[in-house]
Amino acid sequence: MTKRSALAAVAAALLLLLAACGSGDDVAAGDDPPTLEEFQDTPLSEFMGWNQDPQDFEEEYAVQEAEAQELMVSCMAEQGFEYQPVDHGEVDFFDPYTDSDVEPGTREWAETYGYGWLTFFEEEQAGFAVGEAETFTDPNEEYLQSLSDGERDAYYRALYGDEPDFDPSLSDEELDELFSTFVPTGCDAEARAEVFGDGFFGGGGSEEMEEFWALSEELYQRIEGDPRVAEASGEWSACMADAGHDFSTQEDIFLALDERSQEFWESQTWPGEDLTEAEYEQLSPEELDAIFSQPPEYDQELLDELQAYEIDVAVSDFDCGASMMRIRLEVQRELEAEFVETNRELLEQVRDEMP
């Protein structure tokens, strides 16, 4: 996905969330929540070209992915290997925004899916394990099976490069640093960097891009810190408290969801994780596929409890948030207009840098 597409995808997800927090049945007339289109039509989105139809971004990505695959063919041939382009579009994993009959941004969506934090978990696992993933066929599989173990290792190294030097004794902070600074190599990374830009795998990108991210964070802080938004947030917080939920900001909701879900994530057990290295080496590729294509085992009762909590909070958030969302959007448009005028030259450079 291009940097522009990635930003648009993130923005679209946030917009759907904000719209879902928009209104309840008891919202006063004239205080309707902003529509998704209104959230998309802001000065910064318009200037950067992020207010396009998500379908356009998907089509753009498909074309660029095909270009990257063709570059991989040439790159792998230079390394002495055959490679056939892979069509990842064949894999149609569960997408709640297209596979559900519930309209995003409605109270029914909040009642059904909450924020999508854990409410999609079962569908996603089922689709990965036994459903959509089985429709995908790697056109390189037959060729890979013809290689010796050593040749296959060299093939993957040529395609994906070397992995970071992982040390299980590293702390979480050290691991974060390791993976945040690791730069992928190999034909896959080279092709994607050429087509999608150097920022495809993360990292800082250019100095202009770094400055843009820093200024964007400052803009977000200005919006949230605006007295009008702060007052509306206080009213929202009081409304949430009346509904039985103690949150000062909407961000606190996701901190709470993250904290509560840790026990669930830690409770999962994955097929094959108890294999010894010797047992692992004795298994055939088919046996390994059969093991690792299965979903994890998890605590269903705990999941049900967390999903119910998520939905309860989301519905209350939906009912309490219409006025705050409209005020926030008004402030966002005002400050974004100033932001664009003040940083026009930088924004033009960043926009041109985004493939």
mmCIF file of C-alpha atoms in Angstrom:
data_model
loop_
_atom_site.group_PDB
_atom_site.id
_atom_site.type_symbol
_atom_site.label_atom_id
_atom_site.label_comp_id
_atom_site.label_asym_id
_atom_site.label_seq_id
_atom_site.Cartn_x
_atom_site.Cartn_y
_atom_site.Cartn_z
ATOM 1 C CA MET A 1 0.000 0.000 0.000
ATOM 2 C CA THR A 2 1.323 3.448 -0.814
ATOM 3 C CA LYS A 3 2.036 5.853 2.001
ATOM 4 C CA ARG A 4 -0.882 7.938 0.749
ATOM 5 C CA SER A 5 -3.128 4.895 0.622
ATOM 6 C CA ALA A 6 -2.014 3.804 4.077
ATOM 7 C CA LEU A 7 -2.798 7.219 5.488
ATOM 8 C CA ALA A 8 -6.152 7.247 3.761
ATOM 9 C CA ALA A 9 -6.969 3.793 5.087
ATOM 10 C CA VAL A 10 -6.119 4.864 8.618
ATOM 11 C CA ALA A 11 -8.090 8.074 8.183
ATOM 12 C CA ALA A 12 -11.075 6.166 6.816
ATOM 13 C CA ALA A 13 -11.024 3.776 9.764
ATOM 14 C CA LEU A 14 -10.887 6.685 12.191
ATOM 15 C CA LEU A 15 -13.692 8.435 10.390
ATOM 16 C CA LEU A 16 -15.903 5.395 10.585
ATOM 17 C CA LEU A 17 -15.141 5.157 14.276
ATOM 18 C CA LEU A 18 -15.899 8.800 14.873
ATOM 19 C CA ALA A 19 -19.113 8.545 12.901
ATOM 20 C CA ALA A 20 -20.047 5.486 14.950
ATOM 21 C CA CYS A 21 -19.625 7.592 18.065
ATOM 22 C CA GLY A 22 -21.954 10.126 16.612
ATOM 23 C CA SER A 23 -25.522 10.069 17.847
ATOM 24 C CA GLY A 24 -28.140 8.331 19.846
ATOM 25 C CA ASP A 25 -31.869 8.051 19.512
ATOM 26 C CA ASP A 26 -32.283 10.911 21.974
ATOM 27 C CA VAL A 27 -30.092 13.448 20.162
ATOM 28 C CA ALA A 28 -31.872 16.765 19.843
ATOM 29 C CA ALA A 29 -33.009 17.981 16.440
ATOM 30 C CA GLY A 30 -30.319 20.030 14.708
ATOM 31 C CA ASP A 31 -27.571 18.221 16.622
ATOM 32 C CA ASP A 32 -27.113 15.345 14.224
ATOM 33 C CA PRO A 33 -23.670 13.765 14.027
ATOM 34 C CA PRO A 34 -21.359 14.585 11.111
ATOM 35 C CA THR A 35 -21.579 12.179 8.225
ATOM 36 C CA LEU A 36 -18.597 10.212 6.957
ATOM 37 C CA GLU A 37 -18.476 12.504 3.938
ATOM 38 C CA GLU A 38 -18.245 15.554 6.203
ATOM 39 C CA PHE A 39 -15.344 14.037 8.100
ATOM 40 C CA GLN A 40 -13.565 13.303 4.826
ATOM 41 C CA ASP A 41 -14.129 16.805 3.449
ATOM 42 C CA THR A 42 -11.613 18.733 5.563
ATOM 43 C CA PRO A 43 -8.915 21.168 4.355
ATOM 44 C CA LEU A 44 -5.973 18.837 5.006
ATOM 45 C CA SER A 45 -7.652 15.788 3.463
ATOM 46 C CA GLU A 46 -8.613 17.787 0.408
ATOM 47 C CA PHE A 47 -5.136 19.292 0.002
ATOM 48 C CA MET A 48 -3.378 15.931 0.397
ATOM 49 C CA GLY A 49 -5.843 14.043 -1.780
ATOM 50 C CA TRP A 50 -7.032 11.734 1.011
ATOM 51 C CA ASN A 51 -10.716 12.385 0.432
ATOM 52 C CA GLN A 52 -11.031 9.933 -2.435
ATOM 53 C CA ASP A 53 -13.270 6.903 -2.540
ATOM 54 C CA PRO A 54 -11.558 3.996 -0.703
ATOM 55 C CA GLN A 55 -12.302 1.850 -3.755
ATOM 56 C CA ASP A 56 -9.986 4.081 -5.780
ATOM 57 C CA PHE A 57 -7.166 3.403 -3.341
ATOM 58 C CA GLU A 58 -7.776 -0.335 -3.526
ATOM 59 C CA GLU A 59 -7.596 -0.245 -7.311
ATOM 60 C CA GLU A 60 -4.439 1.869 -7.164
ATOM 61 C CA TYR A 61 -2.855 -0.584 -4.755
ATOM 62 C CA ALA A 62 -3.747 -3.558 -6.980
ATOM 63 C CA VAL A 63 -1.989 -1.960 -9.958
ATOM 64 C CA GLN A 64 1.112 -1.097 -7.939
ATOM 65 C CA GLU A 65 1.218 -4.529 -6.308
ATOM 66 C CA ALA A 66 1.262 -6.091 -9.779
ATOM 67 C CA GLU A 67 4.176 -3.814 -10.708
ATOM 68 C CA ALA A 68 6.064 -4.873 -7.588
ATOM 69 C CA GLN A 69 5.491 -8.544 -8.357
ATOM 70 C CA GLU A 70 6.973 -8.127 -11.837
ATOM 71 C CA LEU A 71 10.043 -6.452 -10.344
ATOM 72 C CA MET A 72 10.403 -9.438 -8.008
ATOM 73 C CA VAL A 73 10.429 -11.742 -11.036
ATOM 74 C CA SER A 74 13.416 -9.874 -12.508
ATOM 75 C CA CYS A 75 15.200 -9.551 -9.184
ATOM 76 C CA MET A 76 14.860 -13.243 -8.361
ATOM 77 C CA ALA A 77 16.050 -14.214 -11.849
ATOM 78 C CA GLU A 78 19.218 -12.186 -11.229
ATOM 79 C CA GLN A 79 19.678 -14.255 -8.055
ATOM 80 C CA GLY A 80 19.322 -17.462 -10.065
ATOM 81 C CA PHE A 81 15.767 -18.377 -9.061
ATOM 82 C CA GLU A 82 12.442 -18.682 -10.791
ATOM 83 C CA TYR A 83 9.594 -16.619 -9.416
ATOM 84 C CA GLN A 84 6.030 -16.274 -10.572
ATOM 85 C CA PRO A 85 3.957 -13.208 -9.607
ATOM 86 C CA VAL A 86 1.639 -13.828 -6.678
ATOM 87 C CA ASP A 87 -1.888 -12.464 -6.775
ATOM 88 C CA HIS A 88 -2.694 -11.728 -3.140
ATOM 89 C CA GLY A 89 -6.057 -10.425 -4.257
ATOM 90 C CA GLU A 90 -7.193 -14.043 -4.450
ATOM 91 C CA VAL A 91 -7.308 -14.149 -0.656
ATOM 92 C CA ASP A 92 -10.572 -12.624 0.511
ATOM 93 C CA PHE A 93 -10.361 -12.505 4.286
ATOM 94 C CA PHE A 94 -13.279 -11.440 6.429
ATOM 95 C CA ASP A 95 -13.986 -7.729 6.006
ATOM 96 C CA PRO A 96 -16.736 -6.490 8.331
ATOM 97 C CA TYR A 97 -17.232 -3.347 6.288
ATOM 98 C CA THR A 98 -18.181 -5.326 3.182
ATOM 99 C CA ASP A 99 -19.218 -8.728 4.510
ATOM 100 C CA SER A 100 -21.699 -7.448 7.083
ATOM 101 C CA ASP A 101 -25.268 -6.302 6.489
ATOM 102 C CA VAL A 102 -24.898 -3.764 9.290
ATOM 103 C CA GLU A 103 -24.124 -0.233 8.109
ATOM 104 C CA PRO A 104 -20.963 1.293 9.629
ATOM 105 C CA GLY A 105 -21.535 4.501 11.558
ATOM 106 C CA THR A 106 -24.935 3.481 12.892
ATOM 107 C CA ARG A 107 -26.095 2.656 16.381
ATOM 108 C CA GLU A 108 -26.784 -0.875 15.138
ATOM 109 C CA TRP A 109 -23.097 -1.148 14.234
ATOM 110 C CA ALA A 110 -22.106 -0.171 17.773
ATOM 111 C CA GLU A 111 -24.621 -2.658 19.181
ATOM 112 C CA THR A 112 -23.267 -5.429 16.946
ATOM 113 C CA TYR A 113 -19.528 -4.797 16.652
ATOM 114 C CA GLY A 114 -18.621 -2.172 19.234
ATOM 115 C CA TYR A 115 -15.322 -0.736 18.016
ATOM 116 C CA GLY A 116 -14.195 -3.908 16.237
ATOM 117 C CA TRP A 117 -11.556 -4.396 18.943
ATOM 118 C CA LEU A 118 -12.347 -8.023 19.757
ATOM 119 C CA THR A 119 -15.769 -8.436 18.172
ATOM 120 C CA PHE A 120 -14.359 -9.630 14.825
ATOM 121 C CA PHE A 121 -11.985 -12.121 16.407
ATOM 122 C CA GLU A 122 -13.962 -15.302 15.758
ATOM 123 C CA GLU A 123 -14.785 -14.440 12.153
ATOM 124 C CA GLU A 124 -11.190 -13.528 11.424
ATOM 125 C CA GLN A 125 -9.865 -16.738 12.949
ATOM 126 C CA ALA A 126 -12.414 -18.892 11.144
ATOM 127 C CA GLY A 127 -11.637 -17.253 7.818
ATOM 128 C CA PHE A 128 -7.895 -17.633 8.276
ATOM 129 C CA ALA A 129 -7.999 -21.233 9.417
ATOM 130 C CA VAL A 130 -10.524 -23.009 7.273
ATOM 131 C CA GLY A 131 -12.149 -20.564 4.934
ATOM 132 C CA GLU A 132 -10.721 -17.928 2.687
ATOM 133 C CA ALA A 133 -7.056 -18.860 3.112
ATOM 134 C CA GLU A 134 -7.688 -22.183 1.401
ATOM 135 C CA THR A 135 -8.665 -20.352 -1.802
ATOM 136 C CA PHE A 136 -5.119 -19.029 -2.174
ATOM 137 C CA THR A 137 -2.597 -21.017 -4.170
ATOM 138 C CA ASP A 138 1.027 -19.938 -4.329
ATOM 139 C CA PRO A 139 2.124 -20.344 -7.970
ATOM 140 C CA ASN A 140 5.682 -20.880 -6.716
ATOM 141 C CA GLU A 141 4.839 -23.889 -4.545
ATOM 142 C CA GLU A 142 5.692 -26.544 -7.155
ATOM 143 C CA TYR A 143 9.022 -24.906 -7.903
ATOM 144 C CA LEU A 144 9.813 -24.627 -4.195
ATOM 145 C CA GLN A 145 9.142 -28.328 -3.705
ATOM 146 C CA SER A 146 11.678 -29.104 -6.426
ATOM 147 C CA LEU A 147 14.470 -27.377 -4.487
ATOM 148 C CA SER A 148 16.701 -28.940 -1.876
ATOM 149 C CA ASP A 149 16.495 -27.661 1.693
ATOM 150 C CA GLY A 150 19.593 -25.532 1.164
ATOM 151 C CA GLU A 151 18.331 -24.146 -2.124
ATOM 152 C CA ARG A 152 14.966 -23.360 -0.555
ATOM 153 C CA ASP A 153 16.665 -21.456 2.266
ATOM 154 C CA ALA A 154 18.652 -19.478 -0.296
ATOM 155 C CA TYR A 155 15.462 -18.788 -2.253
ATOM 156 C CA TYR A 156 13.714 -17.300 0.778
ATOM 157 C CA ARG A 157 16.816 -15.315 1.705
ATOM 158 C CA ALA A 158 16.956 -13.855 -1.815
ATOM 159 C CA LEU A 159 13.251 -13.019 -1.719
ATOM 160 C CA TYR A 160 12.877 -11.733 1.837
ATOM 161 C CA GLY A 161 16.434 -10.959 2.910
ATOM 162 C CA ASP A 162 17.899 -11.578 6.346
ATOM 163 C CA GLU A 163 15.855 -11.442 9.519
ATOM 164 C CA PRO A 164 16.814 -9.173 12.429
ATOM 165 C CA ASP A 165 19.148 -10.719 14.978
ATOM 166 C CA PHE A 166 16.509 -11.800 17.459
ATOM 167 C CA ASP A 167 17.638 -12.422 21.019
ATOM 168 C CA PRO A 168 14.951 -13.763 23.402
ATOM 169 C CA SER A 169 16.764 -12.181 26.334
ATOM 170 C CA LEU A 170 16.032 -8.660 25.027
ATOM 171 C CA SER A 171 13.567 -6.513 26.921
ATOM 172 C CA ASP A 172 10.326 -5.316 25.326
ATOM 173 C CA GLU A 173 11.859 -1.882 24.832
ATOM 174 C CA GLU A 174 14.941 -3.383 23.175
ATOM 175 C CA LEU A 175 12.774 -5.546 20.928
ATOM 176 C CA ASP A 176 10.725 -2.506 19.917
ATOM 177 C CA GLU A 177 13.930 -0.688 19.066
ATOM 178 C CA LEU A 178 15.244 -3.690 17.128
ATOM 179 C CA PHE A 179 12.191 -4.064 14.912
ATOM 180 C CA SER A 180 11.578 -0.326 14.498
ATOM 181 C CA THR A 181 15.087 0.225 13.145
ATOM 182 C CA PHE A 182 15.335 -2.987 11.123
ATOM 183 C CA VAL A 183 15.391 -2.349 7.370
ATOM 184 C CA PRO A 184 14.117 -5.313 5.295
ATOM 185 C CA THR A 185 16.238 -6.511 2.392
ATOM 186 C CA GLY A 186 15.734 -8.942 -0.460
ATOM 187 C CA CYS A 187 13.805 -8.763 -3.707
ATOM 188 C CA ASP A 188 10.444 -8.291 -2.025
ATOM 189 C CA ALA A 189 11.609 -5.246 -0.039
ATOM 190 C CA GLU A 190 13.507 -3.758 -2.979
ATOM 191 C CA ALA A 191 10.524 -4.073 -5.317
ATOM 192 C CA ARG A 192 8.079 -2.577 -2.840
ATOM 193 C CA ALA A 193 10.414 0.289 -1.987
ATOM 194 C CA GLU A 194 10.712 1.129 -5.686
ATOM 195 C CA VAL A 195 6.983 0.993 -6.365
ATOM 196 C CA PHE A 196 5.473 2.153 -3.079
ATOM 197 C CA GLY A 197 8.273 4.323 -1.761
ATOM 198 C CA ASP A 198 10.873 3.942 0.969
ATOM 199 C CA GLY A 199 8.261 4.407 3.685
ATOM 200 C CA PHE A 200 6.336 1.241 2.782
ATOM 201 C CA PHE A 201 7.966 -0.792 5.555
ATOM 202 C CA GLY A 202 7.802 2.028 8.068
ATOM 203 C CA GLY A 203 10.740 4.043 9.226
ATOM 204 C CA GLY A 204 11.192 7.744 9.070
ATOM 205 C CA GLY A 205 11.429 8.431 5.363
ATOM 206 C CA SER A 206 12.692 11.864 4.338
ATOM 207 C CA GLU A 207 13.329 14.786 6.666
ATOM 208 C CA GLU A 208 10.228 16.416 5.212
ATOM 209 C CA MET A 209 8.145 13.362 6.085
ATOM 210 C CA GLU A 210 9.536 13.325 9.618
ATOM 211 C CA GLU A 211 8.680 17.002 10.005
ATOM 212 C CA PHE A 212 5.205 16.368 8.624
ATOM 213 C CA TRP A 213 4.507 13.617 11.185
ATOM 214 C CA ALA A 214 5.736 15.827 14.019
ATOM 215 C CA LEU A 215 3.603 18.769 12.897
ATOM 216 C CA SER A 216 0.597 16.508 12.392
ATOM 217 C CA GLU A 217 0.899 15.317 15.987
ATOM 218 C CA GLU A 218 1.062 18.941 17.133
ATOM 219 C CA LEU A 219 -2.056 19.675 15.072
ATOM 220 C CA TYR A 220 -3.893 16.793 16.706
ATOM 221 C CA GLN A 221 -2.893 18.061 20.142
ATOM 222 C CA ARG A 222 -4.117 21.558 19.261
ATOM 223 C CA ILE A 223 -7.484 20.186 18.161
ATOM 224 C CA GLU A 224 -7.914 18.128 21.318
ATOM 225 C CA GLY A 225 -6.688 20.980 23.511
ATOM 226 C CA ASP A 226 -8.984 23.605 22.014
ATOM 227 C CA PRO A 227 -11.277 25.022 24.754
ATOM 228 C CA ARG A 228 -14.374 24.248 22.680
ATOM 229 C CA VAL A 229 -13.375 20.609 22.289
ATOM 230 C CA ALA A 230 -12.318 20.386 25.929
ATOM 231 C CA GLU A 231 -15.724 21.675 27.072
ATOM 232 C CA ALA A 232 -17.564 19.260 24.786
ATOM 233 C CA SER A 233 -15.332 16.420 25.969
ATOM 234 C CA GLY A 234 -16.235 17.244 29.551
ATOM 235 C CA GLU A 235 -19.926 16.981 28.725
ATOM 236 C CA TRP A 236 -19.269 13.700 26.933
ATOM 237 C CA SER A 237 -17.357 12.377 29.950
ATOM 238 C CA ALA A 238 -20.245 13.271 32.270
ATOM 239 C CA CYS A 239 -22.676 11.528 29.939
ATOM 240 C CA MET A 240 -20.485 8.424 29.885
ATOM 241 C CA ALA A 241 -20.283 8.478 33.684
ATOM 242 C CA ASP A 242 -24.084 8.526 33.865
ATOM 243 C CA ALA A 243 -24.003 5.403 31.685
ATOM 244 C CA GLY A 244 -21.608 3.736 34.125
ATOM 245 C CA HIS A 245 -18.293 4.346 32.326
ATOM 246 C CA ASP A 246 -15.543 6.491 33.834
ATOM 247 C CA PHE A 247 -13.566 7.997 30.933
ATOM 248 C CA SER A 248 -12.097 11.468 30.574
ATOM 249 C CA THR A 249 -11.441 11.152 26.829
ATOM 250 C CA GLN A 250 -12.276 8.743 24.049
ATOM 251 C CA GLU A 251 -8.614 7.767 23.952
ATOM 252 C CA ASP A 252 -9.070 6.396 27.475
ATOM 253 C CA ILE A 253 -11.566 3.906 26.064
ATOM 254 C CA PHE A 254 -8.941 2.254 23.921
ATOM 255 C CA LEU A 255 -6.389 2.249 26.695
ATOM 256 C CA ALA A 256 -8.972 0.423 28.818
ATOM 257 C CA LEU A 257 -9.810 -2.022 26.023
ATOM 258 C CA ASP A 258 -6.129 -2.718 25.484
ATOM 259 C CA GLU A 259 -5.524 -3.298 29.189
ATOM 260 C CA ARG A 260 -8.553 -5.566 29.574
ATOM 261 C CA SER A 261 -7.703 -7.601 26.470
ATOM 262 C CA GLN A 262 -4.150 -8.441 27.564
ATOM 263 C CA GLU A 263 -5.369 -11.347 29.676
ATOM 264 C CA PHE A 264 -7.200 -12.744 26.660
ATOM 265 C CA TRP A 265 -4.207 -12.481 24.324
ATOM 266 C CA GLU A 266 -1.972 -14.105 26.907
ATOM 267 C CA SER A 267 -4.473 -16.935 27.403
ATOM 268 C CA GLN A 268 -4.203 -18.106 23.798
ATOM 269 C CA THR A 269 -2.319 -21.256 22.936
ATOM 270 C CA TRP A 270 -1.150 -21.853 19.400
ATOM 271 C CA PRO A 271 -0.974 -25.211 17.601
ATOM 272 C CA GLY A 272 2.606 -26.404 17.404
ATOM 273 C CA GLU A 273 4.010 -24.087 20.051
ATOM 274 C CA ASP A 274 4.823 -27.078 22.276
ATOM 275 C CA LEU A 275 6.882 -28.835 19.574
ATOM 276 C CA THR A 276 10.532 -29.372 20.313
ATOM 277 C CA GLU A 277 13.079 -28.392 17.691
ATOM 278 C CA ALA A 278 13.697 -32.084 16.927
ATOM 279 C CA GLU A 279 9.966 -32.773 16.499
ATOM 280 C CA TYR A 280 9.607 -29.707 14.311
ATOM 281 C CA GLU A 281 12.378 -30.856 11.978
ATOM 282 C CA GLN A 282 10.753 -34.280 11.573
ATOM 283 C CA LEU A 283 7.500 -32.878 10.197
ATOM 284 C CA SER A 284 6.841 -32.608 6.488
ATOM 285 C CA PRO A 285 5.765 -29.296 4.890
ATOM 286 C CA GLU A 286 2.238 -30.693 4.582
ATOM 287 C CA GLU A 287 2.147 -31.598 8.279
ATOM 288 C CA LEU A 288 3.450 -28.179 9.241
ATOM 289 C CA ASP A 289 0.827 -26.486 7.073
ATOM 290 C CA ALA A 290 -1.878 -28.578 8.716
ATOM 291 C CA ILE A 291 -0.679 -27.469 12.146
ATOM 292 C CA PHE A 292 -0.021 -23.806 11.521
ATOM 293 C CA SER A 293 -3.158 -23.178 9.475
ATOM 294 C CA GLN A 294 -5.263 -23.813 12.570
ATOM 295 C CA PRO A 295 -6.491 -20.987 14.807
ATOM 296 C CA PRO A 296 -5.364 -20.645 18.404
ATOM 297 C CA GLU A 297 -7.290 -22.047 21.336
ATOM 298 C CA TYR A 298 -8.673 -19.388 23.637
ATOM 299 C CA ASP A 299 -10.920 -18.720 26.614
ATOM 300 C CA GLN A 300 -14.375 -18.333 25.070
ATOM 301 C CA GLU A 301 -15.981 -17.186 28.321
ATOM 302 C CA LEU A 302 -13.406 -14.445 28.739
ATOM 303 C CA LEU A 303 -13.832 -13.397 25.114
ATOM 304 C CA ASP A 304 -17.618 -13.195 25.531
ATOM 305 C CA GLU A 305 -17.177 -11.038 28.625
ATOM 306 C CA LEU A 306 -14.777 -8.658 26.873
ATOM 307 C CA GLN A 307 -16.950 -8.389 23.781
ATOM 308 C CA ALA A 308 -19.997 -7.551 25.893
ATOM 309 C CA TYR A 309 -18.021 -4.840 27.693
ATOM 310 C CA GLU A 310 -16.747 -3.396 24.410
ATOM 311 C CA ILE A 311 -20.241 -3.212 22.926
ATOM 312 C CA ASP A 312 -21.688 -1.667 26.077
ATOM 313 C CA VAL A 313 -19.058 1.085 26.038
ATOM 314 C CA ALA A 314 -19.439 1.655 22.295
ATOM 315 C CA VAL A 315 -23.201 2.093 22.524
ATOM 316 C CA SER A 316 -22.843 4.574 25.385
ATOM 317 C CA ASP A 317 -20.139 6.392 23.435
ATOM 318 C CA PHE A 318 -22.432 6.511 20.424
ATOM 319 C CA ASP A 319 -25.272 7.978 22.457
ATOM 320 C CA CYS A 320 -23.089 10.563 24.202
ATOM 321 C CA GLY A 321 -20.911 11.745 21.341
ATOM 322 C CA ALA A 322 -22.937 13.588 18.672
ATOM 323 C CA SER A 323 -22.445 17.151 19.907
ATOM 324 C CA MET A 324 -18.767 16.605 20.683
ATOM 325 C CA MET A 325 -18.127 15.162 17.227
ATOM 326 C CA ARG A 326 -19.685 18.149 15.500
ATOM 327 C CA ILE A 327 -17.741 20.622 17.629
ATOM 328 C CA ARG A 328 -14.510 18.700 17.100
ATOM 329 C CA LEU A 329 -15.071 18.663 13.338
ATOM 330 C CA GLU A 330 -15.677 22.425 13.341
ATOM 331 C CA VAL A 331 -12.428 23.006 15.228
ATOM 332 C CA GLN A 332 -10.581 20.505 13.047
ATOM 333 C CA ARG A 333 -11.590 22.318 9.870
ATOM 334 C CA GLU A 334 -10.580 25.678 11.304
ATOM 335 C CA LEU A 335 -7.152 24.551 12.510
ATOM 336 C CA GLU A 336 -6.472 22.411 9.442
ATOM 337 C CA ALA A 337 -7.078 25.425 7.195
ATOM 338 C CA GLU A 338 -4.454 27.362 9.185
ATOM 339 C CA PHE A 339 -2.144 24.333 9.087
ATOM 340 C CA VAL A 340 -2.348 24.066 5.296
ATOM 341 C CA GLU A 341 -1.658 27.762 4.754
ATOM 342 C CA THR A 342 1.260 27.808 7.201
ATOM 343 C CA ASN A 343 2.891 24.610 5.896
ATOM 344 C CA ARG A 344 1.863 24.652 2.236
ATOM 345 C CA GLU A 345 5.384 24.180 0.839
ATOM 346 C CA LEU A 346 6.132 21.255 3.168
ATOM 347 C CA LEU A 347 2.779 19.624 2.452
ATOM 348 C CA GLU A 348 3.391 19.873 -1.283
ATOM 349 C CA GLN A 349 6.757 18.132 -0.854
ATOM 350 C CA VAL A 350 5.232 15.374 1.288
ATOM 351 C CA ARG A 351 2.328 14.942 -1.107
ATOM 352 C CA ASP A 352 4.748 14.568 -4.020
ATOM 353 C CA GLU A 353 6.815 12.070 -2.028
ATOM 354 C CA MET A 354 3.810 9.833 -1.471
ATOM 355 C CA PRO A 355 3.618 7.425 -4.446
#
